[in-house]
CSV table of N, CA and C in Angstrom, one decimal:
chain,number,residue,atom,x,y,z
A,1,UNK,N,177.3,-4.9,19.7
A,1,UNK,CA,178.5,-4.1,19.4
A,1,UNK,C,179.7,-5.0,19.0
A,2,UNK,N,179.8,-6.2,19.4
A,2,UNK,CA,181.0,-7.0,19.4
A,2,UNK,C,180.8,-7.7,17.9
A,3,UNK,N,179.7,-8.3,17.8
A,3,UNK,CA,179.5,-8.8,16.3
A,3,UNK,C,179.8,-8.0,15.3
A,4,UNK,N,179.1,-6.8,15.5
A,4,UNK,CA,179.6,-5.5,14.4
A,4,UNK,C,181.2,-5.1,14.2
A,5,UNK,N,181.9,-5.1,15.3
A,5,UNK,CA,183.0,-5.0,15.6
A,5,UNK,C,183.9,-6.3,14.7
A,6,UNK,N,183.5,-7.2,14.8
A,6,UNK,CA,184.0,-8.7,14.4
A,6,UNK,C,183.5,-8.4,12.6
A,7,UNK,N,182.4,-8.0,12.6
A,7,UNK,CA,182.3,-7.7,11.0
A,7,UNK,C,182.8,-7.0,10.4
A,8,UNK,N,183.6,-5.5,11.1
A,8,UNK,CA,184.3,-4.7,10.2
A,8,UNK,C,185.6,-5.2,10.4
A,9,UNK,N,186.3,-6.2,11.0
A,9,UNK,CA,187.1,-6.5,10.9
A,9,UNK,C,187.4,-7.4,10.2
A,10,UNK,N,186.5,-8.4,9.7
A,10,UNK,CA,186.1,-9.8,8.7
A,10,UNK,C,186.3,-8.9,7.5
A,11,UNK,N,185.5,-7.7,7.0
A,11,UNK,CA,185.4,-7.0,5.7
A,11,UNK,C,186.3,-6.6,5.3
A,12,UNK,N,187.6,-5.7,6.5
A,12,UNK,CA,188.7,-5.3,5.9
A,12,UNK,C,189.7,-6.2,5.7
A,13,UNK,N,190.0,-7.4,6.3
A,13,UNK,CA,190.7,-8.3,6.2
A,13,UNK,C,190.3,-8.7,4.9
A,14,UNK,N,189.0,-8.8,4.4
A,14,UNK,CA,188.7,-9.5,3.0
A,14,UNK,C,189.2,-8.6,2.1
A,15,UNK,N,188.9,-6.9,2.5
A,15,UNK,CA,189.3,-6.1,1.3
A,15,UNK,C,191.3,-5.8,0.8
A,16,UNK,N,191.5,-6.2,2.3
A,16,UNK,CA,193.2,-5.9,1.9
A,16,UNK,C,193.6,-7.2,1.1
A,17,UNK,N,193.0,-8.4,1.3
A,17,UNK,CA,193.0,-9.6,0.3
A,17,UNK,C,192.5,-9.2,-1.2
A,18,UNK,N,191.9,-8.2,-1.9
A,18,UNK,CA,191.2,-8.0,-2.7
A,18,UNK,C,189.5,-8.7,-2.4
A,19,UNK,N,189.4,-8.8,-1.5
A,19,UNK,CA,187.8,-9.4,-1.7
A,19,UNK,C,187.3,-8.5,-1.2
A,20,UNK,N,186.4,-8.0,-2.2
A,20,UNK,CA,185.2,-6.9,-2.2
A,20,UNK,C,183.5,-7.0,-2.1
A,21,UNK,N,183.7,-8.2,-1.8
A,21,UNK,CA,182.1,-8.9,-1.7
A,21,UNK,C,181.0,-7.9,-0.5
A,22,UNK,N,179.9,-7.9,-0.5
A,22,UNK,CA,178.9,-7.1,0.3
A,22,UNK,C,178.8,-8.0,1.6
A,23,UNK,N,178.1,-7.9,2.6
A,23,UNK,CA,178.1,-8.9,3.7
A,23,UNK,C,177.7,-10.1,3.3
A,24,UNK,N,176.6,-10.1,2.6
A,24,UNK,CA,175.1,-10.7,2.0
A,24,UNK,C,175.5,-11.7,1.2
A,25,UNK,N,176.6,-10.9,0.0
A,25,UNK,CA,177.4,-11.9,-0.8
A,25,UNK,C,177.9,-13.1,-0.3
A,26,UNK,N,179.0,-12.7,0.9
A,26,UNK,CA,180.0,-13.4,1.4
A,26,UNK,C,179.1,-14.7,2.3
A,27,UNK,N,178.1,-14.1,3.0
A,27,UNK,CA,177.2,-15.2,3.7
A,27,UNK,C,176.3,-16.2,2.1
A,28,UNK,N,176.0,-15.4,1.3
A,28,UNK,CA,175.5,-16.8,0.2
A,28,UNK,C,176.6,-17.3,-0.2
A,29,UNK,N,177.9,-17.1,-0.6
A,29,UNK,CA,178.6,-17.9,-1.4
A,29,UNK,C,179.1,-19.0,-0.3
A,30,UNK,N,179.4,-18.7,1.1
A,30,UNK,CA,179.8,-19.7,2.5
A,30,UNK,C,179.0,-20.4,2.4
A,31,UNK,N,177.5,-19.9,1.9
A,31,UNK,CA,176.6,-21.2,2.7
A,31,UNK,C,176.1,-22.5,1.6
A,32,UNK,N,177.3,-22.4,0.9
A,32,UNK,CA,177.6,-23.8,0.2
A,32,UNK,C,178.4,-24.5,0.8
A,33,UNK,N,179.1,-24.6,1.5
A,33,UNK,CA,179.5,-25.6,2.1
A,33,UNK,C,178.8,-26.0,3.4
A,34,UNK,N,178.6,-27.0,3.8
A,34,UNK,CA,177.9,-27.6,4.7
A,34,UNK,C,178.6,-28.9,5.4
A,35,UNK,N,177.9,-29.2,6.8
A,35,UNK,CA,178.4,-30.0,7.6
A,35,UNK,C,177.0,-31.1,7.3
A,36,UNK,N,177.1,-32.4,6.8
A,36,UNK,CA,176.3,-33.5,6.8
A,36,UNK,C,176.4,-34.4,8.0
A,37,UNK,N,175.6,-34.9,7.9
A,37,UNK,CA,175.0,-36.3,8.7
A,37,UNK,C,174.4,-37.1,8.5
A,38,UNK,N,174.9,-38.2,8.0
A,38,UNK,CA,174.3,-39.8,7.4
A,38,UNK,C,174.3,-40.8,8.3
A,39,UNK,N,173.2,-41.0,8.8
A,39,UNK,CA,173.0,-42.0,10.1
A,39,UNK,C,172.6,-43.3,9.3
A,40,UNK,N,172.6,-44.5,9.8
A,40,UNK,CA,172.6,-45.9,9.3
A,40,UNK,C,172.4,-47.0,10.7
A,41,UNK,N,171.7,-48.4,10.5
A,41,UNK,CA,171.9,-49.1,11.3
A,41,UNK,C,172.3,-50.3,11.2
A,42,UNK,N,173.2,-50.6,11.7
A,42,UNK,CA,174.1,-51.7,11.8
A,42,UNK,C,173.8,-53.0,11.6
A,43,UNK,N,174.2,-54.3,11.6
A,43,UNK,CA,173.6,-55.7,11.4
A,43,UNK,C,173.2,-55.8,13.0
A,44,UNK,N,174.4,-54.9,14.3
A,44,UNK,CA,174.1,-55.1,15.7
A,44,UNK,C,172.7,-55.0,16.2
A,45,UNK,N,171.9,-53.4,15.1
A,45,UNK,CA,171.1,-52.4,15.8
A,45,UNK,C,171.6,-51.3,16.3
A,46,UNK,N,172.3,-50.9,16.4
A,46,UNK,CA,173.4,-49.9,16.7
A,46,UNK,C,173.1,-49.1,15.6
A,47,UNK,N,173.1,-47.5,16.2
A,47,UNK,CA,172.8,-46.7,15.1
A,47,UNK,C,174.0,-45.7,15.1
A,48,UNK,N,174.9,-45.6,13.5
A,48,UNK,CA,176.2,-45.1,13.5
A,48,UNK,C,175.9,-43.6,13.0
A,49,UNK,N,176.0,-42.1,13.2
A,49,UNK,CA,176.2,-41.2,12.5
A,49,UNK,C,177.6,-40.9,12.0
A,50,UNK,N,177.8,-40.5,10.9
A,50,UNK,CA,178.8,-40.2,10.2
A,50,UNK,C,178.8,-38.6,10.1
A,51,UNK,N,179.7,-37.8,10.6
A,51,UNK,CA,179.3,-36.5,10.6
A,51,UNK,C,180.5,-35.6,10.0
A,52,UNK,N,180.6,-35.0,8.7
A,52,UNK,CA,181.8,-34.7,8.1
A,52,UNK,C,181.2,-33.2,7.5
A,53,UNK,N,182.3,-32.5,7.0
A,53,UNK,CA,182.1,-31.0,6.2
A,53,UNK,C,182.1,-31.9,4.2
A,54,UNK,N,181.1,-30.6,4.1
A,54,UNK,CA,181.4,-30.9,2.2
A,54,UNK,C,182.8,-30.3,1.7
A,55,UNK,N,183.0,-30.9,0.7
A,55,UNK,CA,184.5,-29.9,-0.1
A,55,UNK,C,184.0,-28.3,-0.5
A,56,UNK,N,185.1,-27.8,0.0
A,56,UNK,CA,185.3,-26.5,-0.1
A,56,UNK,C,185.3,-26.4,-1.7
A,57,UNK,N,184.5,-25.3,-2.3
A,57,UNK,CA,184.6,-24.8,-3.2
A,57,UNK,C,185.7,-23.5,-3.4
A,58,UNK,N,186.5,-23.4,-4.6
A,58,UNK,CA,187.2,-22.6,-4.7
A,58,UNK,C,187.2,-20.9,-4.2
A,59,UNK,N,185.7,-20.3,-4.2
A,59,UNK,CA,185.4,-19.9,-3.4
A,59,UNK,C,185.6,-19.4,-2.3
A,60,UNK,N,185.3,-20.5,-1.3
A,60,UNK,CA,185.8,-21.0,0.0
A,60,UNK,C,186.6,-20.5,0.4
A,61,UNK,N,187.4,-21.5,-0.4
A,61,UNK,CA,189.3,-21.4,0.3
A,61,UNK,C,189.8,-20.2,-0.2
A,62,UNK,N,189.0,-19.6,-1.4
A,62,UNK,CA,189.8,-18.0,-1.2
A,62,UNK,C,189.7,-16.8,-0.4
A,63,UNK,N,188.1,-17.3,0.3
A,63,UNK,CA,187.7,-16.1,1.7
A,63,UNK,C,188.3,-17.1,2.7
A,64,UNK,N,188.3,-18.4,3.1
A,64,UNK,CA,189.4,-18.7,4.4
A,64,UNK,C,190.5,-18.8,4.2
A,65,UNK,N,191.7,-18.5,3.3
A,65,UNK,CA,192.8,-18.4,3.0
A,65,UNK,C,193.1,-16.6,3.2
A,66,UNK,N,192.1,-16.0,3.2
A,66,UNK,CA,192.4,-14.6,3.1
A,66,UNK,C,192.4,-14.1,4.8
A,67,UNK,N,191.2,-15.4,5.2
A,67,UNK,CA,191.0,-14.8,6.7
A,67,UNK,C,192.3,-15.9,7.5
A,68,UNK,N,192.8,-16.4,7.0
A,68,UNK,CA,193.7,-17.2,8.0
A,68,UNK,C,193.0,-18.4,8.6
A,69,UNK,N,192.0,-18.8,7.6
A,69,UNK,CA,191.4,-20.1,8.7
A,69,UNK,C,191.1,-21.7,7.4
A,70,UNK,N,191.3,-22.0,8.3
A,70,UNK,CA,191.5,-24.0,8.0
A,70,UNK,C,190.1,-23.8,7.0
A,71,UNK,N,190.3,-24.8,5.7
A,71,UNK,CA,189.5,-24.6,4.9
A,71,UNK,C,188.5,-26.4,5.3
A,72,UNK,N,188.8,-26.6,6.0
A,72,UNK,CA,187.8,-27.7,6.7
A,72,UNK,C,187.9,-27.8,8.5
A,73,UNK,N,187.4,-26.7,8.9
A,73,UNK,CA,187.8,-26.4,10.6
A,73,UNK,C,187.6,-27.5,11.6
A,74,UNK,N,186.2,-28.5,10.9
A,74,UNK,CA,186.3,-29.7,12.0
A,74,UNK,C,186.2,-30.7,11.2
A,75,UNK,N,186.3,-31.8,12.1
A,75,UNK,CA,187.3,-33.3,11.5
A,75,UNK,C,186.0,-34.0,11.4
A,76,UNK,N,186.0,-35.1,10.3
A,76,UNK,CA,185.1,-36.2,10.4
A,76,UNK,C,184.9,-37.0,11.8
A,77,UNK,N,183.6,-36.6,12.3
A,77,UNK,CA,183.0,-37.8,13.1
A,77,UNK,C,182.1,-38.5,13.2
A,78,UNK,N,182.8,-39.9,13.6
A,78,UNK,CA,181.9,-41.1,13.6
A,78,UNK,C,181.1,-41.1,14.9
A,79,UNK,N,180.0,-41.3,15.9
A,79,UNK,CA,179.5,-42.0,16.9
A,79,UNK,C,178.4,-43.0,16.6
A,80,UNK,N,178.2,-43.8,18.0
A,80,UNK,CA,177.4,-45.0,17.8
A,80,UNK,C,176.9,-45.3,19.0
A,81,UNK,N,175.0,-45.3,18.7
A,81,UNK,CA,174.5,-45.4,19.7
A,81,UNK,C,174.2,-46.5,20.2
């Protein structure tokens, strides 16, 4: 009930923005952006992942600018094992 609840709120917030997309829509056009991971090893042996979001397509930033949310929500990170 709470998901559903969270979706008709997601839908009207898109439609008072003008976005009229179907659920289905809105989930393919988001799932161009993506979070990568390019792991590598060092001259030490040490193994570094690099873990960052792709660029937002125009898109994007027009359904998280409509919802109020950061059009890259998490920060580049580095660790090393």
């Amino acid at each position: 009930v709470l998901a559903y609840h969270l979706l008709c709120v997601i839908q009207r917030t898109l439609r008072e923005s003008g976005i009229r997309h179907h659920w289905a829509t809105l989930r393919t056009h988001l799932s161009g952006q993506v979070r990568v991971t390019t792991s590598m090893v060092n001259d030490k042996g040490q193994v570094i992942h690099i873990r960052h979001t792709s660029e937002p397509e125009p898109v994007h930033v027009k359904i998280y600018n409509a919802l109020g949310l950061p059009v890259r929500p998490l920060r580049r990170l580095t660790t090393i094992e």
